[in-house]
mmCIF file of C-alpha atoms and ligand atoms in Angstrom:
data_model
loop_
_atom_site.group_PDB
_atom_site.id
_atom_site.type_symbol
_atom_site.label_atom_id
_atom_site.label_comp_id
_atom_site.label_asym_id
_atom_site.label_seq_id
_atom_site.Cartn_x
_atom_site.Cartn_y
_atom_site.Cartn_z
ATOM 1 C CA UNK A 1 -17.319 128.023 -5.919
ATOM 2 C CA UNK A 2 -17.636 126.792 -2.326
ATOM 3 C CA UNK A 3 -20.351 124.157 -2.127
ATOM 4 C CA UNK A 4 -22.913 124.125 0.701
ATOM 5 C CA UNK A 5 -22.415 120.959 2.775
ATOM 6 C CA UNK A 6 -25.757 119.183 3.233
ATOM 7 C CA UNK A 7 -27.105 116.012 4.807
ATOM 8 C CA UNK A 8 -30.355 114.742 3.284
ATOM 9 C CA UNK A 9 -32.755 112.893 5.578
ATOM 10 C CA UNK A 10 -35.546 111.378 3.490
ATOM 11 C CA UNK A 11 -38.206 108.701 3.055
ATOM 12 C CA UNK A 12 -38.202 107.973 -0.704
ATOM 13 C CA UNK A 13 -40.940 108.453 -1.917
ATOM 14 C CA UNK A 14 -41.255 109.779 -5.462
ATOM 15 C CA UNK A 15 -40.635 113.436 -4.629
ATOM 16 C CA UNK A 16 -37.791 112.548 -2.236
ATOM 17 C CA UNK A 17 -36.194 110.704 -5.168
ATOM 18 C CA UNK A 18 -36.484 113.824 -7.322
ATOM 19 C CA UNK A 19 -34.955 115.899 -4.508
ATOM 20 C CA UNK A 20 -31.980 113.510 -4.469
ATOM 21 C CA UNK A 21 -31.641 113.724 -8.261
ATOM 22 C CA UNK A 22 -31.602 117.525 -8.060
ATOM 23 C CA UNK A 23 -29.137 117.658 -5.159
ATOM 24 C CA UNK A 24 -26.641 115.219 -6.649
ATOM 25 C CA UNK A 25 -26.585 117.147 -9.909
ATOM 26 C CA UNK A 26 -25.830 120.510 -8.349
ATOM 27 C CA UNK A 27 -22.439 122.167 -8.313
ATOM 28 C CA UNK A 28 -23.649 124.364 -5.480
ATOM 29 C CA UNK A 29 -24.184 121.507 -3.044
ATOM 30 C CA UNK A 30 -21.933 118.957 -1.418
ATOM 31 C CA UNK A 31 -24.084 116.008 -0.340
ATOM 32 C CA UNK A 32 -22.221 114.540 2.646
ATOM 33 C CA UNK A 33 -24.647 111.667 2.920
ATOM 34 C CA UNK A 34 -28.222 110.465 2.864
ATOM 35 C CA UNK A 35 -30.080 109.164 5.904
ATOM 36 C CA UNK A 36 -33.455 107.496 5.793
ATOM 37 C CA UNK A 37 -36.641 107.987 7.753
ATOM 38 C CA UNK A 38 -39.710 105.849 8.221
ATOM 39 C CA UNK A 39 -42.567 107.704 6.533
ATOM 40 C CA UNK A 40 -43.860 107.065 3.060
ATOM 41 C CA UNK A 41 -43.057 103.413 3.696
ATOM 42 C CA UNK A 42 -41.317 101.308 6.323
ATOM 43 C CA UNK A 43 -37.685 102.083 7.054
ATOM 44 C CA UNK A 44 -36.522 98.955 5.182
ATOM 45 C CA UNK A 45 -38.320 100.083 2.044
ATOM 46 C CA UNK A 46 -37.356 103.768 2.134
ATOM 47 C CA UNK A 47 -33.732 102.768 2.721
ATOM 48 C CA UNK A 48 -33.721 100.342 -0.214
ATOM 49 C CA UNK A 49 -35.290 103.078 -2.359
ATOM 50 C CA UNK A 50 -32.587 105.596 -1.407
ATOM 51 C CA UNK A 51 -29.966 103.015 -2.348
ATOM 52 C CA UNK A 52 -31.772 102.252 -5.618
ATOM 53 C CA UNK A 53 -31.824 105.907 -6.632
ATOM 54 C CA UNK A 54 -28.109 106.367 -5.920
ATOM 55 C CA UNK A 55 -27.345 103.151 -7.792
ATOM 56 C CA UNK A 56 -29.409 104.365 -10.770
ATOM 57 C CA UNK A 57 -27.477 107.639 -10.753
ATOM 58 C CA UNK A 58 -24.158 105.807 -10.531
ATOM 59 C CA UNK A 59 -23.433 107.395 -7.154
ATOM 60 C CA UNK A 60 -22.168 104.517 -4.990
ATOM 61 C CA UNK A 61 -19.881 107.078 -3.355
ATOM 62 C CA UNK A 62 -22.785 108.685 -1.451
ATOM 63 C CA UNK A 63 -22.944 107.165 2.050
ATOM 64 C CA UNK A 64 -26.419 106.056 3.115
ATOM 65 C CA UNK A 65 -27.369 105.346 6.741
ATOM 66 C CA UNK A 66 -30.613 103.820 7.943
ATOM 67 C CA UNK A 67 -32.792 105.707 10.413
ATOM 68 C CA UNK A 68 -35.156 104.781 13.199
ATOM 69 C CA UNK A 69 -37.922 102.324 12.336
ATOM 70 C CA UNK A 70 -40.813 104.261 13.909
ATOM 71 C CA UNK A 71 -41.806 107.779 14.941
ATOM 72 C CA UNK A 72 -40.724 108.852 18.447
ATOM 73 C CA UNK A 73 -43.999 108.247 20.297
ATOM 74 C CA UNK A 74 -46.709 107.524 17.758
ATOM 75 C CA UNK A 75 -47.373 104.399 15.667
ATOM 76 C CA UNK A 76 -45.902 103.829 12.226
ATOM 77 C CA UNK A 77 -48.114 105.493 9.608
ATOM 78 C CA UNK A 78 -47.176 105.014 5.952
ATOM 79 C CA UNK A 79 -48.402 106.513 2.675
ATOM 80 C CA UNK A 80 -48.755 103.515 0.384
ATOM 81 C CA UNK A 81 -51.819 105.167 -1.077
ATOM 82 C CA UNK A 82 -49.635 107.873 -2.634
ATOM 83 C CA UNK A 83 -46.306 106.090 -3.112
ATOM 84 C CA UNK A 84 -47.342 102.453 -3.563
ATOM 85 C CA UNK A 85 -46.411 99.226 -1.811
ATOM 86 C CA UNK A 86 -42.662 99.728 -2.314
ATOM 87 C CA UNK A 87 -42.765 103.439 -1.463
ATOM 88 C CA UNK A 88 -41.474 104.070 -4.970
ATOM 89 C CA UNK A 89 -43.886 102.212 -7.249
ATOM 90 C CA UNK A 90 -43.707 102.819 -10.980
ATOM 91 C CA UNK A 91 -40.175 102.915 -12.373
ATOM 92 C CA UNK A 92 -37.928 99.916 -11.886
ATOM 93 C CA UNK A 93 -34.724 100.759 -10.036
ATOM 94 C CA UNK A 94 -31.566 98.631 -9.914
ATOM 95 C CA UNK A 95 -30.840 96.492 -6.871
ATOM 96 C CA UNK A 96 -28.512 98.256 -4.432
ATOM 97 C CA UNK A 97 -24.864 97.264 -4.652
ATOM 98 C CA UNK A 98 -23.097 99.691 -2.285
ATOM 99 C CA UNK A 99 -23.427 98.614 1.358
ATOM 100 C CA UNK A 100 -25.200 100.750 3.932
ATOM 101 C CA UNK A 101 -23.227 102.588 6.606
ATOM 102 C CA UNK A 102 -22.799 100.466 9.701
ATOM 103 C CA UNK A 103 -23.820 103.226 12.055
ATOM 104 C CA UNK A 104 -27.370 104.475 12.451
ATOM 105 C CA UNK A 105 -28.595 107.634 10.719
ATOM 106 C CA UNK A 106 -28.266 109.735 13.851
ATOM 107 C CA UNK A 107 -24.722 108.615 14.718
ATOM 108 C CA UNK A 108 -23.733 109.041 11.072
ATOM 109 C CA UNK A 109 -25.119 112.596 10.959
ATOM 110 C CA UNK A 110 -23.424 113.481 14.243
ATOM 111 C CA UNK A 111 -20.038 112.294 12.995
ATOM 112 C CA UNK A 112 -20.402 114.199 9.734
ATOM 113 C CA UNK A 113 -21.409 117.402 11.523
ATOM 114 C CA UNK A 114 -18.659 117.034 14.115
ATOM 115 C CA UNK A 115 -15.932 116.582 11.527
ATOM 116 C CA UNK A 116 -17.146 119.311 9.156
ATOM 117 C CA UNK A 117 -15.098 122.496 9.084
ATOM 118 C CA UNK A 118 -18.209 124.644 8.637
ATOM 119 C CA UNK A 119 -21.870 124.430 9.717
ATOM 120 C CA UNK A 120 -23.830 121.749 7.896
ATOM 121 C CA UNK A 121 -27.310 122.269 6.429
ATOM 122 C CA UNK A 122 -29.825 119.515 7.167
ATOM 123 C CA UNK A 123 -32.411 118.800 4.477
ATOM 124 C CA UNK A 124 -35.202 116.615 5.873
ATOM 125 C CA UNK A 125 -37.946 115.603 3.459
ATOM 126 C CA UNK A 126 -39.701 113.026 5.611
ATOM 127 C CA UNK A 127 -40.897 112.840 9.221
ATOM 128 C CA UNK A 128 -38.427 114.557 11.545
ATOM 129 C CA UNK A 129 -37.693 111.543 13.784
ATOM 130 C CA UNK A 130 -33.965 111.327 13.067
ATOM 131 C CA UNK A 131 -33.417 115.080 13.197
ATOM 132 C CA UNK A 132 -35.172 115.403 16.567
ATOM 133 C CA UNK A 133 -33.135 112.490 17.931
ATOM 134 C CA UNK A 134 -29.936 114.141 16.728
ATOM 135 C CA UNK A 135 -30.901 117.382 18.488
ATOM 136 C CA UNK A 136 -31.750 115.546 21.719
ATOM 137 C CA UNK A 137 -28.706 113.279 21.778
ATOM 138 C CA UNK A 138 -26.051 115.715 20.552
ATOM 139 C CA UNK A 139 -27.028 119.157 21.906
ATOM 140 C CA UNK A 140 -23.408 120.338 21.645
ATOM 141 C CA UNK A 141 -23.662 119.970 17.870
ATOM 142 C CA UNK A 142 -26.643 122.320 17.538
ATOM 143 C CA UNK A 143 -24.408 125.353 16.814
ATOM 144 C CA UNK A 144 -22.805 123.363 14.001
ATOM 145 C CA UNK A 145 -26.140 122.878 12.241
ATOM 146 C CA UNK A 146 -26.266 125.892 9.936
ATOM 147 C CA UNK A 147 -29.968 125.570 9.170
ATOM 148 C CA UNK A 148 -32.675 122.999 8.639
ATOM 149 C CA UNK A 149 -34.336 123.309 5.246
ATOM 150 C CA UNK A 150 -37.312 120.992 5.529
ATOM 151 C CA UNK A 151 -40.352 119.905 3.588
ATOM 152 C CA UNK A 152 -43.249 119.771 5.976
ATOM 153 C CA UNK A 153 -46.269 121.502 7.335
ATOM 154 C CA UNK A 154 -48.649 123.986 5.872
ATOM 155 C CA UNK A 155 -49.767 127.333 7.136
ATOM 156 C CA UNK A 156 -53.072 127.713 5.354
ATOM 157 C CA UNK A 157 -53.802 124.322 3.820
ATOM 158 C CA UNK A 158 -53.511 120.655 4.706
ATOM 159 C CA UNK A 159 -54.301 117.405 2.989
ATOM 160 C CA UNK A 160 -53.591 114.602 5.411
ATOM 161 C CA UNK A 161 -57.166 114.144 6.509
ATOM 162 C CA UNK A 162 -56.309 115.398 9.966
ATOM 163 C CA UNK A 163 -57.256 119.038 9.845
ATOM 164 C CA UNK A 164 -54.541 121.263 8.496
ATOM 165 C CA UNK A 165 -51.712 118.839 9.182
ATOM 166 C CA UNK A 166 -49.309 117.757 6.484
ATOM 167 C CA UNK A 167 -48.004 114.161 6.236
ATOM 168 C CA UNK A 168 -44.386 114.600 7.406
ATOM 169 C CA UNK A 169 -45.369 116.584 10.489
ATOM 170 C CA UNK A 170 -48.491 114.533 11.204
ATOM 171 C CA UNK A 171 -46.526 111.254 11.223
ATOM 172 C CA UNK A 172 -44.151 112.420 13.958
ATOM 173 C CA UNK A 173 -45.525 115.602 15.555
ATOM 174 C CA UNK A 174 -43.411 115.245 18.703
ATOM 175 C CA UNK A 175 -40.249 115.137 16.615
ATOM 176 C CA UNK A 176 -41.436 118.197 14.695
ATOM 177 C CA UNK A 177 -42.044 120.040 17.950
ATOM 178 C CA UNK A 178 -38.480 119.318 19.088
ATOM 179 C CA UNK A 179 -37.110 120.607 15.783
ATOM 180 C CA UNK A 180 -39.243 123.766 15.678
ATOM 181 C CA UNK A 181 -38.290 124.703 19.241
ATOM 182 C CA UNK A 182 -34.594 123.816 18.895
ATOM 183 C CA UNK A 183 -33.396 127.308 18.059
ATOM 184 C CA UNK A 184 -31.812 126.096 14.811
ATOM 185 C CA UNK A 185 -32.806 128.409 11.906
ATOM 186 C CA UNK A 186 -35.580 126.689 9.969
ATOM 187 C CA UNK A 187 -36.630 127.066 6.372
ATOM 188 C CA UNK A 188 -40.053 125.490 5.995
ATOM 189 C CA UNK A 189 -41.256 124.409 2.575
ATOM 190 C CA UNK A 190 -44.828 123.446 3.318
ATOM 191 C CA UNK A 191 -47.832 122.612 1.178
ATOM 192 C CA UNK A 192 -48.536 126.332 0.756
ATOM 193 C CA UNK A 193 -45.708 126.428 -1.749
ATOM 194 C CA UNK A 194 -45.012 122.778 -2.640
ATOM 195 C CA UNK A 195 -48.566 121.953 -3.770
ATOM 196 C CA UNK A 196 -48.143 124.536 -6.528
ATOM 197 C CA UNK A 197 -44.536 123.762 -7.423
ATOM 198 C CA UNK A 198 -45.541 121.210 -9.995
ATOM 199 C CA UNK A 199 -44.454 119.397 -13.101
ATOM 200 C CA UNK A 200 -47.345 120.044 -15.497
ATOM 201 C CA UNK A 201 -49.046 116.903 -16.811
ATOM 202 C CA UNK A 202 -48.119 118.077 -20.301
ATOM 203 C CA UNK A 203 -44.481 118.711 -19.345
ATOM 204 C CA UNK A 204 -43.515 115.104 -18.745
ATOM 205 C CA UNK A 205 -42.503 114.611 -22.386
ATOM 206 C CA UNK A 206 -39.910 117.379 -22.016
ATOM 207 C CA UNK A 207 -38.419 115.368 -19.170
ATOM 208 C CA UNK A 208 -38.375 112.185 -21.232
ATOM 209 C CA UNK A 209 -36.503 114.105 -23.918
ATOM 210 C CA UNK A 210 -33.839 115.038 -21.338
ATOM 211 C CA UNK A 211 -32.365 111.514 -21.197
ATOM 212 C CA UNK A 212 -32.548 108.548 -18.842
ATOM 213 C CA UNK A 213 -32.695 110.622 -15.639
ATOM 214 C CA UNK A 214 -35.372 112.845 -17.153
ATOM 215 C CA UNK A 215 -37.279 109.711 -18.129
ATOM 216 C CA UNK A 216 -37.033 108.477 -14.545
ATOM 217 C CA UNK A 217 -38.436 111.791 -13.285
ATOM 218 C CA UNK A 218 -41.302 111.538 -15.803
ATOM 219 C CA UNK A 219 -42.003 107.949 -14.687
ATOM 220 C CA UNK A 220 -41.962 109.044 -11.028
ATOM 221 C CA UNK A 221 -44.332 111.877 -11.915
ATOM 222 C CA UNK A 222 -46.603 109.408 -13.760
ATOM 223 C CA UNK A 223 -47.117 107.279 -10.668
ATOM 224 C CA UNK A 224 -47.180 110.032 -8.049
ATOM 225 C CA UNK A 225 -49.400 112.201 -10.269
ATOM 226 C CA UNK A 226 -52.257 109.668 -10.638
ATOM 227 C CA UNK A 227 -54.240 110.919 -7.674
ATOM 228 C CA UNK A 228 -53.610 114.558 -8.499
ATOM 229 C CA UNK A 229 -54.758 114.110 -12.100
ATOM 230 C CA UNK A 230 -57.894 112.371 -10.866
ATOM 231 C CA UNK A 231 -58.907 115.337 -8.712
ATOM 232 C CA UNK A 232 -58.099 117.848 -11.461
ATOM 233 C CA UNK A 233 -55.013 119.314 -9.773
ATOM 234 C CA UNK A 234 -52.792 121.684 -11.774
ATOM 235 C CA UNK A 235 -49.870 119.240 -12.074
ATOM 236 C CA UNK A 236 -47.699 116.863 -10.068
ATOM 237 C CA UNK A 237 -46.407 118.545 -6.890
ATOM 238 C CA UNK A 238 -42.695 118.005 -6.402
ATOM 239 C CA UNK A 239 -42.897 118.806 -2.686
ATOM 240 C CA UNK A 240 -39.512 117.583 -1.469
ATOM 241 C CA UNK A 241 -37.446 118.993 -4.310
ATOM 242 C CA UNK A 242 -38.460 122.507 -3.197
ATOM 243 C CA UNK A 243 -35.966 122.233 -0.328
ATOM 244 C CA UNK A 244 -33.052 121.512 -2.633
ATOM 245 C CA UNK A 245 -34.220 124.052 -5.218
ATOM 246 C CA UNK A 246 -34.304 126.697 -2.475
ATOM 247 C CA UNK A 247 -30.680 125.965 -1.586
ATOM 248 C CA UNK A 248 -29.605 126.078 -5.216
ATOM 249 C CA UNK A 249 -31.551 129.228 -6.104
ATOM 250 C CA UNK A 250 -33.511 130.934 -3.297
ATOM 251 C CA UNK A 251 -34.801 133.518 -5.792
ATOM 252 C CA UNK A 252 -37.246 130.861 -7.043
ATOM 253 C CA UNK A 253 -39.309 131.296 -3.885
ATOM 254 C CA UNK A 254 -41.117 134.041 -1.989
ATOM 255 C CA UNK A 255 -40.514 133.539 1.707
ATOM 256 C CA UNK A 256 -41.987 134.993 4.881
ATOM 257 C CA UNK A 257 -40.555 134.934 8.400
ATOM 258 C CA UNK A 258 -42.916 133.868 11.159
ATOM 259 C CA UNK A 259 -43.281 131.846 14.308
ATOM 260 C CA UNK A 260 -44.414 128.278 13.685
ATOM 261 C CA UNK A 261 -45.438 125.855 16.435
ATOM 262 C CA UNK A 262 -46.773 122.329 16.250
ATOM 263 C CA UNK A 263 -50.217 121.484 17.599
ATOM 264 C CA UNK A 264 -49.710 118.474 19.890
ATOM 265 C CA UNK A 265 -53.099 118.317 21.547
ATOM 266 C CA UNK A 266 -55.868 118.967 19.021
ATOM 267 C CA UNK A 267 -58.309 116.107 18.617
ATOM 268 C CA UNK A 268 -58.644 116.863 14.893
ATOM 269 C CA UNK A 269 -55.624 119.082 14.320
ATOM 270 C CA UNK A 270 -52.697 117.300 15.980
ATOM 271 C CA UNK A 271 -49.610 117.783 13.836
ATOM 272 C CA UNK A 272 -50.759 121.065 12.330
ATOM 273 C CA UNK A 273 -48.120 123.736 11.894
ATOM 274 C CA UNK A 274 -49.619 126.830 13.444
ATOM 275 C CA UNK A 275 -48.032 129.913 11.903
ATOM 276 C CA UNK A 276 -48.300 133.403 13.358
ATOM 277 C CA UNK A 277 -48.658 134.627 9.773
ATOM 278 C CA UNK A 278 -49.241 138.308 10.462
ATOM 279 C CA UNK A 279 -47.326 138.434 13.736
ATOM 280 C CA UNK A 280 -50.622 139.108 15.496
ATOM 281 C CA UNK A 281 -49.694 136.819 18.397
ATOM 282 C CA UNK A 282 -46.317 138.495 18.759
ATOM 283 C CA UNK A 283 -44.486 135.180 18.903
ATOM 284 C CA UNK A 284 -40.830 135.483 17.905
ATOM 285 C CA UNK A 285 -40.104 134.205 14.395
ATOM 286 C CA UNK A 286 -38.415 130.791 14.266
ATOM 287 C CA UNK A 287 -38.909 129.913 10.612
ATOM 288 C CA UNK A 288 -38.652 131.270 7.121
ATOM 289 C CA UNK A 289 -41.709 129.879 5.379
ATOM 290 C CA UNK A 290 -42.195 129.289 1.648
ATOM 291 C CA UNK A 291 -45.207 131.228 0.358
ATOM 292 C CA UNK A 292 -44.992 130.897 -3.421
ATOM 293 C CA UNK A 293 -42.632 129.813 -6.171
ATOM 294 C CA UNK A 294 -41.749 130.615 -9.744
ATOM 295 C CA UNK A 295 -42.987 127.284 -11.086
ATOM 296 C CA UNK A 296 -41.654 127.702 -14.639
ATOM 297 C CA UNK A 297 -38.131 128.450 -13.451
ATOM 298 C CA UNK A 298 -38.307 125.544 -11.020
ATOM 299 C CA UNK A 299 -39.179 123.179 -13.883
ATOM 300 C CA UNK A 300 -36.337 124.632 -15.934
ATOM 301 C CA UNK A 301 -33.907 124.004 -13.058
ATOM 302 C CA UNK A 302 -35.100 120.412 -12.771
ATOM 303 C CA UNK A 303 -34.917 119.801 -16.506
ATOM 304 C CA UNK A 304 -31.358 121.130 -16.651
ATOM 305 C CA UNK A 305 -30.454 118.953 -13.684
ATOM 306 C CA UNK A 306 -31.777 115.859 -15.469
ATOM 307 C CA UNK A 307 -30.002 116.751 -18.702
ATOM 308 C CA UNK A 308 -26.721 117.317 -16.834
ATOM 309 C CA UNK A 309 -26.554 113.598 -15.982
ATOM 310 C CA UNK A 310 -26.440 112.767 -19.689
ATOM 311 C CA UNK A 311 -23.409 114.967 -20.308
ATOM 312 C CA UNK A 312 -20.426 112.766 -21.021
ATOM 313 C CA UNK A 313 -22.612 109.760 -21.937
ATOM 314 C CA UNK A 314 -22.651 110.846 -25.562
ATOM 315 C CA UNK A 315 -18.853 110.852 -25.685
ATOM 316 C CA UNK A 316 -18.817 107.398 -24.097
ATOM 317 C CA UNK A 317 -21.175 105.912 -26.709
HETATM 318 C C1 BDR H 401 -44.758 114.956 1.879
HETATM 319 O O1 BDR H 401 -45.358 113.705 2.190
HETATM 320 C C2 BDR H 401 -44.751 112.669 1.483
HETATM 321 O O2 BDR H 401 -45.691 111.773 0.974
HETATM 322 C C3 BDR H 401 -43.912 113.315 0.396
HETATM 323 O O3 BDR H 401 -42.752 112.560 0.125
HETATM 324 C C4 BDR H 401 -43.583 114.667 0.971
HETATM 325 O O4 BDR H 401 -42.404 114.612 1.743
HETATM 326 C C5 BDR H 401 -45.809 115.873 1.283
HETATM 327 O O5 BDR H 401 -46.840 116.096 2.190
HETATM 328 CA CA1 CA H 402 -40.839 112.749 1.595
#
């Protein structure tokens, strides 16, 4: 089976970490590298977290390149309240051993895309700073970006405290605008679908039973789920992993094509993703937007992914 070549651009982050776990387990994907964004925590912290996850998974072969240390035009805005001081509070990860790439995230991505023999899929799960910079600096590579499957935005709901904006878009709205008007096909997994694509609070034990990677996912869900449990939410949203799950099995999601633009001027709504949901405005579609998911099958996919890491360990014992 031909694997889909992907570059992951992330800001780990508990759900980014789970997205990485899912991607690196899949036989359908070929992860060409991981680049880091400043979002859930500072760039130093998100980069160390990406390295820690790969080290935990025994994947020193995955190249990791550090991204820009701030959004394009707006101040750094982190999410310690959700992800803790380290950006990945809760489970203890090993210290990174494999060195970072010498080049920056954007140069690294450009080289990978340039040398690929087929279009590469970008999978951003943090603010879109690096992706927008790539588009601006390497316009000749745009045709070689197959699609951008991103976690960000929301069409009918928001939870950032700034109107209907979602964290990743709100942190760097100008970058998001560049991406959404780039002409590259976009798959948008926003809060409309990711808020409900959850690990149930009572499902964490199943993950623990799936081995050390499953236990890590349960521990990540423990920390990230605190706030959600407090407000009586239906489970722990695994926002970022929806992007990877879509690439592995698109039938898990109901999608709708529409035009999505970024609000860059609203006093209370800056960073909102404004979707022409019913086509009433007649704006040409630029995104395929996640509307709903088959949560049970998503959890099954994730559980199998966790268990797949254990295969072989038994023989080694
Ligand atoms: C997004 O914000 C971050 O905190 C998560 O990692 C996810 O990418 C959800 O709004
Ligand atoms: Ca993220």
